[in-house]
């Protein structure tokens, strides 16, 4: 693919993670299976600790919200204060988490629990965050040219920082000026991008958003951001209409910074 120019008015780049900076296979084949394989052990080991109790409490709140919205969900609620049978309570948490993961839910409750589990895996060296080889040199170049670089992912901010802090490239967290997750809003909601622009302190048109998901691109575009769709191996195939509408890149190295020193 040919090079693509970032609009001259851009002062900040906002990057998705899965399918954009990081292979989808890393998330689907490494991170998610780790949760499925270790969830019950994690809960059993940490059940009485404050952090685990907070995670379970957030899951309970999510279930209550799902029930209010008449969304499908496992029938029983999660509540550590009711069960005297700890094993039964843990099984119910496991069932709910597995259900959310199977449904590809992006709930903050799920992402918080996953982030806490991944922290142990990263810090122990069992997992290293994968990053496409074009990402680090490109981000360094953008920053040298005066651009700010932010991350916006459905994964929790903690999970984002773990991926980049314990990556195959080492600790590259200093490449990013900030992180956003679903606590600011869903990635398919245009208001989320308006809030991010406000938080960053610039106009929406001064932000260029890189993602592999067309629904996210549409929401960002509706908020006034510039958008580039990233085409990587394993990413969801784009329609002809989407391919014609958006500028496409297969590597960050294709981005040209026009009118910058």
XYZ file of N, CA and C in Angstrom:
783
model
N 0.830 -1.205 0.000
C 0.000 0.000 0.000
C 0.864 1.254 0.000
N 0.303 2.332 -0.582
C 1.031 3.594 -0.665
C 1.031 4.286 0.682
N 1.898 5.291 0.810
C 1.945 6.054 2.051
C 0.685 6.903 2.195
N 0.352 7.213 3.445
C -0.832 8.018 3.754
C -0.397 9.181 4.636
N -0.843 10.378 4.281
C -0.455 11.559 5.042
C -1.390 11.779 6.219
N -0.805 12.035 7.383
C -1.591 12.461 8.529
C -1.964 13.930 8.305
N -3.230 14.304 8.522
C -3.615 15.718 8.339
C -2.698 16.653 9.110
N -2.362 17.772 8.495
C -1.406 18.714 9.085
C -1.879 19.271 10.417
N -3.215 19.285 10.637
C -3.749 19.835 11.889
C -3.603 18.865 13.067
N -3.146 17.644 12.798
C -3.053 16.629 13.853
C -2.011 17.003 14.903
N -2.429 16.965 16.163
C -1.484 17.169 17.266
C -1.361 15.913 18.130
N -2.320 14.975 17.959
C -2.310 13.768 18.779
C -2.780 12.564 17.965
N -2.137 11.437 18.207
C -2.556 10.169 17.618
C -3.153 9.305 18.711
N -4.283 8.672 18.393
C -4.986 7.789 19.328
C -4.984 6.392 18.720
N -4.404 5.422 19.443
C -4.198 4.088 18.898
C -5.038 3.040 19.610
N -5.703 2.210 18.824
C -6.302 0.981 19.321
C -5.158 -0.010 19.587
N -5.436 -1.093 20.289
C -4.397 -2.110 20.527
C -4.607 -3.350 19.657
N -5.653 -4.116 19.973
C -5.855 -5.417 19.302
C -6.098 -5.219 17.811
N -5.223 -5.788 16.982
C -5.339 -5.665 15.537
C -4.714 -4.403 14.984
N -4.195 -3.537 15.880
C -3.599 -2.266 15.456
C -2.130 -2.184 15.871
N -1.865 -2.229 17.183
C -0.473 -2.274 17.645
C -0.036 -3.712 17.913
N -1.011 -4.590 18.112
C -0.760 -5.937 18.633
C -1.577 -6.965 17.863
N -0.981 -8.109 17.492
C -1.735 -9.113 16.732
C -2.968 -9.605 17.485
N -4.062 -9.772 16.767
C -5.273 -10.341 17.354
C -4.980 -11.712 17.948
N -4.070 -12.450 17.325
C -3.749 -13.797 17.812
C -3.174 -13.764 19.228
N -2.461 -12.688 19.590
C -1.911 -12.595 20.944
C -3.033 -12.556 21.970
N -4.054 -11.772 21.663
C -5.185 -11.650 22.587
C -5.990 -12.941 22.622
N -6.296 -13.474 21.448
C -7.187 -14.643 21.374
C -6.488 -15.947 21.752
N -5.198 -16.059 21.447
C -4.494 -17.333 21.665
C -3.640 -17.368 22.932
N -3.332 -16.188 23.495
C -2.486 -16.134 24.692
C -3.259 -15.559 25.892
N -3.741 -14.340 25.755
C -4.347 -13.665 26.907
C -5.662 -14.304 27.362
N -6.587 -14.504 26.437
C -7.882 -15.064 26.830
C -7.772 -16.500 27.347
N -7.020 -17.379 26.685
C -6.871 -18.727 27.241
C -6.247 -18.735 28.631
N -5.351 -17.767 28.908
C -4.765 -17.699 30.249
C -5.859 -17.500 31.294
N -6.815 -16.627 31.003
C -7.925 -16.401 31.944
C -8.734 -17.680 32.130
N -9.096 -18.311 31.033
C -9.926 -19.519 31.121
C -9.219 -20.623 31.904
N -7.911 -20.748 31.700
C -7.158 -21.838 32.339
C -6.876 -21.586 33.818
N -6.800 -20.315 34.236
C -6.333 -20.001 35.590
C -7.368 -19.305 36.470
N -8.572 -19.046 35.942
C -9.557 -18.256 36.676
C -9.941 -18.886 38.010
N -10.289 -20.160 37.998
C -10.753 -20.798 39.229
C -9.652 -20.805 40.292
N -8.417 -21.109 39.879
C -7.295 -21.093 40.820
C -7.063 -19.692 41.389
N -7.164 -18.692 40.500
C -6.966 -17.303 40.924
C -7.985 -16.916 41.989
N -9.258 -17.234 41.748
C -10.310 -16.881 42.698
C -10.130 -17.619 44.021
N -9.807 -18.895 43.938
C -9.618 -19.691 45.159
C -8.474 -19.149 46.004
N -7.410 -18.739 45.347
C -6.218 -18.248 46.056
C -6.443 -16.868 46.675
N -7.194 -16.005 45.968
C -7.292 -14.598 46.386
C -8.675 -14.201 46.894
N -9.567 -15.147 47.074
C -10.978 -14.885 47.376
C -11.194 -13.915 48.542
N -10.376 -14.012 49.587
C -10.577 -13.182 50.774
C -9.820 -11.853 50.714
N -9.106 -11.618 49.616
C -8.333 -10.376 49.500
C -9.212 -9.246 48.967
N -8.908 -8.025 49.390
C -9.741 -6.874 49.034
C -9.878 -6.692 47.526
N -8.792 -6.833 46.797
C -8.844 -6.612 45.359
C -9.799 -7.599 44.685
N -9.718 -8.862 45.070
C -10.596 -9.885 44.512
C -12.050 -9.594 44.895
N -12.272 -9.180 46.140
C -13.634 -8.845 46.571
C -14.202 -7.693 45.743
N -13.354 -6.714 45.440
C -13.800 -5.588 44.609
C -14.139 -6.051 43.195
N -13.334 -6.959 42.656
C -13.605 -7.491 41.317
C -14.951 -8.211 41.284
N -15.202 -9.033 42.292
C -16.446 -9.790 42.351
C -17.636 -8.843 42.552
N -17.451 -7.817 43.359
C -18.515 -6.834 43.584
C -18.890 -6.140 42.277
N -17.882 -5.789 41.475
C -18.133 -5.133 40.187
C -18.863 -6.070 39.230
N -18.513 -7.342 39.261
C -19.226 -8.321 38.435
C -20.689 -8.415 38.849
N -20.936 -8.384 40.142
C -22.308 -8.428 40.651
C -23.103 -7.225 40.144
N -22.498 -6.047 40.202
C -23.155 -4.838 39.709
C -23.468 -4.950 38.218
N -22.552 -5.564 37.458
C -22.761 -5.738 36.021
C -23.954 -6.657 35.757
N -24.057 -7.729 36.535
C -25.182 -8.659 36.374
C -26.505 -7.952 36.676
N -26.513 -7.147 37.745
C -27.727 -6.407 38.092
C -28.138 -5.464 36.961
N -27.142 -4.816 36.348
C -27.421 -3.918 35.222
C -27.935 -4.714 34.023
N -27.327 -5.871 33.752
C -27.789 -6.725 32.652
C -29.244 -7.130 32.852
N -29.588 -7.464 34.094
C -30.955 -7.876 34.381
C -31.932 -6.710 34.214
N -31.514 -5.521 34.624
C -32.367 -4.331 34.434
C -32.605 -4.058 32.953
N -31.563 -4.299 32.148
C -31.650 -4.047 30.705
C -32.231 -5.240 29.952
N -32.637 -6.272 30.697
C -33.184 -7.497 30.092
C -32.212 -8.172 29.135
N -30.911 -8.048 29.441
C -29.910 -8.761 28.639
C -29.810 -10.196 29.140
N -29.480 -11.097 28.202
C -29.265 -12.488 28.610
C -28.053 -12.555 29.521
N -28.145 -13.363 30.571
C -27.007 -13.564 31.461
C -27.286 -14.791 32.321
N -26.249 -15.372 32.923
C -26.474 -16.492 33.832
C -27.486 -16.108 34.914
N -28.308 -17.037 35.324
C -29.462 -16.704 36.152
C -29.099 -16.268 37.569
N -28.021 -16.826 38.143
C -27.759 -16.451 39.527
C -26.834 -15.248 39.624
N -27.009 -14.511 40.697
C -26.158 -13.349 40.926
C -24.914 -13.760 41.686
N -23.920 -12.909 41.598
C -22.655 -13.160 42.285
C -22.633 -12.326 43.555
N -22.492 -12.947 44.695
C -22.476 -12.196 45.948
C -21.695 -12.972 47.006
N -20.556 -12.429 47.380
C -19.724 -13.117 48.363
C -20.361 -13.112 49.758
N -21.262 -12.176 49.999
C -21.788 -12.032 51.358
C -22.905 -13.030 51.657
N -23.479 -13.644 50.625
C -24.622 -14.532 50.833
C -24.194 -15.981 51.012
N -23.252 -16.428 50.187
C -22.886 -17.841 50.191
C -22.030 -18.203 51.398
N -22.378 -19.298 52.019
C -21.451 -19.873 52.992
C -20.584 -20.901 52.286
N -21.052 -21.334 51.139
C -20.312 -22.314 50.352
C -19.410 -21.565 49.370
N -18.139 -21.407 49.777
C -17.208 -20.636 48.949
C -17.022 -21.249 47.570
N -16.941 -22.564 47.504
C -16.737 -23.229 46.214
C -17.886 -22.941 45.262
N -19.101 -22.953 45.786
C -20.276 -22.660 44.955
C -20.221 -21.224 44.448
N -19.851 -20.298 45.330
C -19.750 -18.892 44.946
C -18.700 -18.700 43.851
N -17.577 -19.369 44.005
C -16.501 -19.266 43.010
C -16.965 -19.829 41.670
N -17.676 -20.959 41.721
C -18.180 -21.553 40.469
C -19.113 -20.588 39.736
N -19.913 -19.844 40.505
C -20.828 -18.889 39.893
C -20.076 -17.729 39.239
N -19.013 -17.272 39.888
C -18.184 -16.223 39.280
C -17.555 -16.750 37.997
N -17.007 -17.959 38.061
C -16.377 -18.563 36.878
C -17.389 -18.653 35.740
N -18.600 -19.104 36.062
C -19.633 -19.258 35.026
C -19.958 -17.918 34.377
N -20.074 -16.880 35.206
C -20.389 -15.564 34.664
C -19.267 -15.020 33.785
N -18.025 -15.168 34.255
C -16.885 -14.667 33.486
C -16.757 -15.418 32.157
N -16.920 -16.721 32.194
C -16.843 -17.506 30.961
C -17.950 -17.112 29.982
N -19.138 -16.843 30.532
C -20.248 -16.409 29.684
C -19.935 -15.064 29.025
N -19.415 -14.128 29.807
C -19.077 -12.816 29.255
C -18.005 -12.932 28.172
N -17.000 -13.765 28.422
C -15.929 -13.924 27.442
C -16.448 -14.575 26.159
N -17.318 -15.579 26.308
C -17.882 -16.252 25.128
C -18.727 -15.286 24.299
N -19.363 -14.330 24.993
C -20.191 -13.340 24.307
C -19.375 -12.131 23.833
N -18.051 -12.164 24.073
C -17.147 -11.075 23.710
C -17.596 -9.754 24.322
N -18.018 -9.832 25.586
C -18.429 -8.624 26.296
C -17.209 -7.738 26.565
N -17.460 -6.429 26.618
C -16.388 -5.466 26.886
C -16.628 -4.767 28.233
N -17.330 -5.425 29.134
C -17.712 -4.788 30.389
C -16.482 -4.414 31.223
N -16.594 -3.294 31.908
C -15.498 -2.845 32.778
C -15.214 -3.874 33.864
N -16.268 -4.519 34.372
C -16.098 -5.532 35.423
C -15.225 -6.683 34.942
N -15.515 -7.176 33.757
C -14.730 -8.270 33.188
C -13.295 -7.824 32.943
N -13.138 -6.655 32.352
C -11.799 -6.184 31.988
C -10.939 -5.936 33.235
N -11.568 -5.494 34.324
C -10.800 -5.253 35.555
C -10.256 -6.561 36.108
N -11.105 -7.582 36.183
C -10.666 -8.889 36.684
C -9.564 -9.458 35.794
N -9.773 -9.401 34.482
C -8.762 -9.912 33.564
C -7.437 -9.177 33.760
N -7.511 -7.862 33.905
C -6.289 -7.072 34.078
C -5.503 -7.487 35.312
N -6.224 -7.772 36.401
C -5.545 -8.195 37.625
C -4.887 -9.562 37.461
N -5.530 -10.449 36.710
C -4.937 -11.768 36.478
C -3.729 -11.673 35.548
N -3.851 -10.855 34.524
C -2.732 -10.712 33.587
C -1.523 -10.068 34.260
N -1.771 -9.193 35.232
C -0.657 -8.551 35.953
C 0.284 -9.602 36.539
N -0.297 -10.618 37.168
C 0.530 -11.677 37.757
C 1.297 -12.433 36.680
N 0.652 -12.646 35.532
C 1.297 -13.391 34.449
C 2.447 -12.591 33.824
N 2.235 -11.293 33.628
C 3.286 -10.447 33.050
C 4.469 -10.308 34.012
N 4.160 -9.983 35.268
C 5.247 -9.698 36.208
C 6.084 -10.937 36.516
N 5.483 -12.115 36.370
C 6.222 -13.361 36.601
C 6.968 -13.824 35.354
N 6.744 -13.144 34.216
C 7.426 -13.512 32.978
C 6.743 -14.609 32.179
N 5.559 -15.043 32.634
C 4.847 -16.088 31.889
C 4.277 -15.572 30.578
N 4.027 -14.267 30.523
C 3.489 -13.634 29.316
C 4.308 -12.391 28.998
N 4.580 -12.174 27.711
C 5.188 -10.922 27.247
C 4.274 -10.314 26.189
N 4.043 -9.002 26.276
C 3.159 -8.335 25.331
C 3.741 -8.300 23.930
N 2.950 -8.694 22.958
C 3.400 -8.671 21.563
C 3.053 -7.329 20.920
N 3.988 -6.805 20.173
C 3.800 -5.544 19.454
C 4.329 -5.733 18.035
N 3.587 -5.242 17.052
C 4.093 -5.312 15.674
C 5.420 -4.564 15.571
N 6.363 -5.058 14.767
C 7.706 -4.446 14.705
C 7.733 -3.012 14.191
N 6.682 -2.594 13.473
C 6.670 -1.218 12.954
C 6.185 -0.203 13.986
N 5.663 -0.672 15.120
C 4.999 0.234 16.065
C 5.991 1.122 16.814
N 6.963 0.527 17.492
C 7.866 1.311 18.339
C 8.661 2.350 17.541
N 9.313 1.973 16.421
C 10.052 3.012 15.681
C 9.152 4.119 15.138
N 7.934 3.771 14.741
C 7.015 4.786 14.215
C 6.582 5.749 15.309
N 6.217 5.203 16.474
C 5.781 6.067 17.578
C 6.920 6.988 18.024
N 8.138 6.459 18.042
C 9.291 7.297 18.398
C 9.425 8.459 17.419
N 9.244 8.184 16.137
C 9.329 9.232 15.109
C 8.239 10.277 15.309
N 7.022 9.834 15.558
C 5.914 10.774 15.760
C 6.195 11.686 16.940
N 6.695 11.110 18.013
C 6.962 11.919 19.207
C 8.102 12.915 18.955
N 9.094 12.481 18.194
C 10.209 13.386 17.845
C 9.704 14.582 17.037
N 8.614 14.343 16.292
C 8.019 15.413 15.484
C 6.998 16.239 16.265
N 6.906 15.995 17.562
C 6.054 16.829 18.407
C 4.638 16.345 18.615
N 4.313 15.164 18.109
C 2.967 14.628 18.295
C 2.842 13.921 19.645
N 1.661 13.991 20.234
C 1.355 13.203 21.422
C 0.708 11.897 20.960
N 0.919 10.827 21.729
C 0.404 9.508 21.344
C -0.326 8.891 22.531
N -1.568 8.496 22.287
C -2.418 7.924 23.339
C -2.953 6.562 22.906
N -3.345 5.771 23.892
C -3.953 4.461 23.654
C -5.416 4.506 24.068
N -6.290 3.908 23.259
C -7.700 3.726 23.632
C -8.089 2.296 23.291
N -8.335 1.501 24.314
C -8.632 0.084 24.126
C -9.754 -0.336 25.053
N -10.478 -1.390 24.665
C -11.514 -1.926 25.558
C -10.883 -2.645 26.745
N -9.631 -3.066 26.626
C -8.904 -3.608 27.766
C -8.638 -2.510 28.786
N -8.627 -2.865 30.062
C -8.441 -1.860 31.110
C -7.107 -1.132 30.945
N -7.044 0.066 31.518
C -5.789 0.831 31.475
C -4.662 0.004 32.076
N -4.950 -0.705 33.159
C -3.916 -1.537 33.773
C -3.421 -2.608 32.798
N -4.350 -3.258 32.101
C -3.972 -4.293 31.129
C -3.143 -3.695 29.994
N -3.497 -2.486 29.566
C -2.732 -1.805 28.523
C -1.295 -1.554 28.984
N -1.166 -1.051 30.206
C 0.163 -0.716 30.721
C 1.017 -1.968 30.926
N 0.378 -3.068 31.278
C 1.106 -4.328 31.419
C 1.640 -4.792 30.080
N 0.791 -4.720 29.048
C 1.203 -5.177 27.715
C 2.429 -4.406 27.231
N 2.382 -3.073 27.380
C 3.490 -2.254 26.888
C 4.654 -2.182 27.878
N 4.372 -2.420 29.151
C 5.431 -2.383 30.161
C 6.244 -3.662 30.213
N 5.628 -4.776 29.801
C 6.302 -6.084 29.787
C 6.216 -6.673 28.377
N 6.658 -5.902 27.403
C 6.510 -6.307 26.000
C 7.759 -7.023 25.488
N 7.626 -7.603 24.312
C 8.770 -8.230 23.645
C 9.847 -7.202 23.323
N 9.479 -5.911 23.307
C 10.425 -4.815 23.056
C 10.943 -4.219 24.360
N 10.576 -4.835 25.479
C 10.932 -4.278 26.781
C 9.848 -3.330 27.274
N 10.197 -2.451 28.198
C 9.250 -1.481 28.736
C 9.196 -0.272 27.812
N 8.077 -0.122 27.095
C 7.940 0.991 26.145
C 6.823 1.956 26.573
N 6.465 1.921 27.850
C 5.373 2.775 28.342
C 5.655 4.262 28.152
N 6.939 4.644 28.165
C 7.251 6.063 28.044
C 6.964 6.612 26.650
N 6.572 5.750 25.714
C 6.211 6.210 24.370
C 4.813 6.821 24.336
N 4.023 6.604 25.390
C 2.623 7.022 25.356
C 2.342 8.112 26.387
N 1.509 9.056 25.961
C 1.187 10.204 26.812
C -0.023 9.949 27.703
N -0.741 8.857 27.455
C -1.902 8.556 28.280
C -2.665 7.361 27.745
N -3.579 6.845 28.562
C -4.341 5.641 28.231
C -5.812 5.856 28.552
N -6.688 5.317 27.699
C -8.127 5.371 27.909
C -8.716 3.977 27.730
N -9.755 3.678 28.542
C -10.451 2.395 28.399
C -11.956 2.641 28.439
N -12.744 1.600 28.666
C -14.202 1.739 28.579
C -14.803 2.553 29.724
N -14.001 2.924 30.731
C -14.541 3.787 31.778
C -14.883 5.173 31.223
N -14.308 5.536 30.081
C -14.648 6.819 29.449
C -15.819 6.662 28.490
N -16.169 5.403 28.180
C -17.272 5.114 27.271
C -16.915 4.023 26.281
N -17.940 3.483 25.635
C -17.738 2.409 24.646
C -17.042 2.941 23.399
N -16.268 2.093 22.769
C -15.498 2.515 21.599
C -16.369 2.714 20.359
N -17.612 2.239 20.416
C -18.529 2.430 19.289
C -19.482 3.597 19.541
N -19.214 4.388 20.577
C -20.035 5.545 20.928
C -19.248 6.819 20.632
N -19.781 7.670 19.787
C -19.055 8.885 19.384
C -18.754 9.793 20.569
N -19.624 9.758 21.591
C -19.396 10.621 22.765
C -18.084 10.281 23.479
N -17.659 9.017 23.387
C -16.401 8.615 24.024
C -15.230 9.400 23.442
N -15.252 9.601 22.144
C -14.153 10.292 21.473
C -14.194 11.791 21.766
N -15.403 12.324 21.932
C -15.521 13.725 22.337
C -14.925 13.933 23.731
N -15.205 12.970 24.628
C -14.654 13.051 25.985
C -13.137 12.940 25.970
N -12.598 12.053 25.116
C -11.147 11.886 25.021
C -10.499 13.181 24.534
N -11.094 13.810 23.519
C -10.556 15.071 23.004
C -10.529 16.128 24.111
N -11.618 16.169 24.881
C -11.685 17.126 25.992
C -10.624 16.821 27.042
N -10.455 15.534 27.344
C -9.466 15.123 28.343
C -8.042 15.439 27.865
N -7.778 15.207 26.585
C -6.447 15.487 26.030
C -6.198 16.998 25.984
N -7.281 17.751 25.750
C -7.152 19.198 25.693
C -6.953 19.724 24.292
N -7.614 19.074 23.323
C -7.523 19.561 21.951
C -8.870 19.367 21.248
N -8.991 19.897 20.059
C -10.211 19.744 19.270
C -10.241 18.351 18.635
N -11.432 17.768 18.429
C -11.509 16.437 17.814
C -10.772 16.335 16.482
N -10.838 17.390 15.672
C -10.193 17.346 14.350
C -8.668 17.348 14.441
N -8.131 17.595 15.634
C -6.674 17.558 15.823
C -6.173 16.169 16.217
N -7.099 15.203 16.335
C -6.744 13.827 16.702
C -6.915 12.911 15.491
N -5.939 12.062 15.251
C -6.063 11.007 14.240
C -6.114 9.661 14.957
N -7.182 8.915 14.699
C -7.444 7.646 15.375
C -7.116 6.486 14.446
N -6.324 5.536 14.951
C -5.958 4.331 14.189
C -6.635 3.116 14.822
N -7.443 2.407 14.050
C -8.138 1.220 14.536
C -8.344 0.240 13.382
N -8.625 -1.016 13.737
C -8.934 -2.019 12.716
C -10.436 -2.274 12.618
N -11.234 -1.635 13.473
C -12.671 -1.923 13.559
C -13.476 -0.782 12.945
N -14.238 -1.077 11.913
C -14.962 -0.042 11.180
C -16.022 0.655 12.037
N -16.657 -0.072 12.975
C -17.675 0.551 13.834
C -17.039 1.593 14.755
N -15.815 1.317 15.211
C -15.093 2.300 16.021
C -14.698 3.498 15.159
N -14.252 3.205 13.950
C -13.866 4.273 13.022
C -15.045 5.199 12.750
N -16.211 4.616 12.548
C -17.430 5.405 12.275
C -17.762 6.309 13.461
N -17.690 5.762 14.678
C -17.994 6.549 15.871
C -17.011 7.708 16.031
N -15.727 7.428 15.813
C -14.704 8.471 15.932
C -14.901 9.554 14.873
N -15.244 9.116 13.673
C -15.475 10.054 12.571
C -16.672 10.960 12.883
N -17.721 10.378 13.465
C -18.907 11.162 13.839
C -18.570 12.215 14.893
N -17.565 11.919 15.709
C -17.130 12.878 16.738
C -16.207 13.947 16.174
N -15.796 13.800 14.914
C -14.957 14.808 14.277
C -13.484 14.455 14.179
N -13.104 13.219 14.608
C -11.700 12.799 14.520
C -11.348 12.400 13.087
N -10.072 12.502 12.764
C -9.561 11.884 11.537
C -9.358 10.403 11.823
N -9.592 9.560 10.840
C -9.561 8.117 11.068
C -8.752 7.406 9.992
N -7.948 6.429 10.435
C -7.259 5.511 9.527
C -7.606 4.090 9.954
N -7.949 3.250 8.992
C -8.209 1.846 9.296
C -6.939 1.039 9.065
N -6.601 0.203 10.052
C -5.377 -0.595 10.003
C -5.721 -2.008 9.553
N -5.080 -2.442 8.488
C -5.326 -3.774 7.926
C -4.134 -4.661 8.277
N -4.356 -5.572 9.199
C -3.301 -6.503 9.638
C -3.781 -7.937 9.410
N -2.851 -8.906 9.369
C -3.254 -10.309 9.222
C -4.193 -10.733 10.347
N -5.291 -11.386 9.976
C -6.243 -11.879 10.968
C -7.316 -10.889 11.358
N -7.188 -9.617 10.931
C -8.218 -8.631 11.246
C -9.480 -8.912 10.452
N -10.602 -8.398 10.938
C -11.868 -8.585 10.254
C -11.820 -7.966 8.860
N -12.327 -8.692 7.884
C -12.281 -8.203 6.505
C -13.224 -7.012 6.339
N -12.770 -6.024 5.602
C -13.568 -4.840 5.371
C -14.454 -5.020 4.149
N -15.603 -4.350 4.159
C -16.449 -4.361 2.966
C -15.830 -3.448 1.907
N -16.285 -3.581 0.671
C -15.798 -2.708 -0.405
C -16.099 -1.251 -0.082
N -17.262 -1.026 0.522
C -17.659 0.342 0.875
C -16.729 0.929 1.933
N -16.378 0.128 2.932
C -15.468 0.591 3.986
C -14.076 0.847 3.421
N -13.620 -0.041 2.552
C -12.291 0.114 1.946
C -12.213 1.375 1.098
N -13.328 1.713 0.458
C -13.348 2.906 -0.389
C -13.457 4.181 0.443
N -14.157 4.088 1.584
C -14.430 5.272 2.386
C -13.230 5.716 3.220
N -12.513 4.762 3.798
C -11.435 5.090 4.734
C -10.058 4.969 4.085
N -9.113 5.766 4.592
C -7.709 5.550 4.259
C -7.242 4.299 4.992
N -6.534 3.416 4.282
C -6.094 2.148 4.855
C -4.575 2.103 4.938
N -4.067 1.493 6.015
C -2.634 1.221 6.118
C -2.438 -0.208 6.606
N -1.327 -0.803 6.215
C -0.974 -2.135 6.708
C 0.194 -2.066 7.685
N 0.792 -0.871 7.810
C 1.933 -0.665 8.706
C 1.974 0.793 9.127
N 2.363 1.044 10.373
C 2.505 2.418 10.839
C 3.557 3.172 10.025
N 4.495 2.448 9.438
C 5.571 3.092 8.683
C 5.057 3.794 7.428
N 3.805 3.516 7.034
C 3.229 4.171 5.853
C 2.766 5.587 6.130
N 2.671 5.957 7.402
C 2.159 7.278 7.729
C 3.217 8.347 7.466
N 2.800 9.382 6.745
C 3.679 10.494 6.433
C 3.229 11.705 7.227
N 4.187 12.373 7.884
C 3.881 13.582 8.649
C 4.202 14.785 7.785
N 3.180 15.354 7.152
C 3.407 16.468 6.244
C 3.470 17.779 7.001
N 4.290 18.688 6.513
C 4.364 20.033 7.081
C 4.925 20.091 8.489
N 5.767 19.077 8.847
C 6.342 19.093 10.198
C 7.861 19.054 10.101
N 8.493 19.727 11.041
C 9.961 19.815 11.022
C 10.563 18.448 11.313
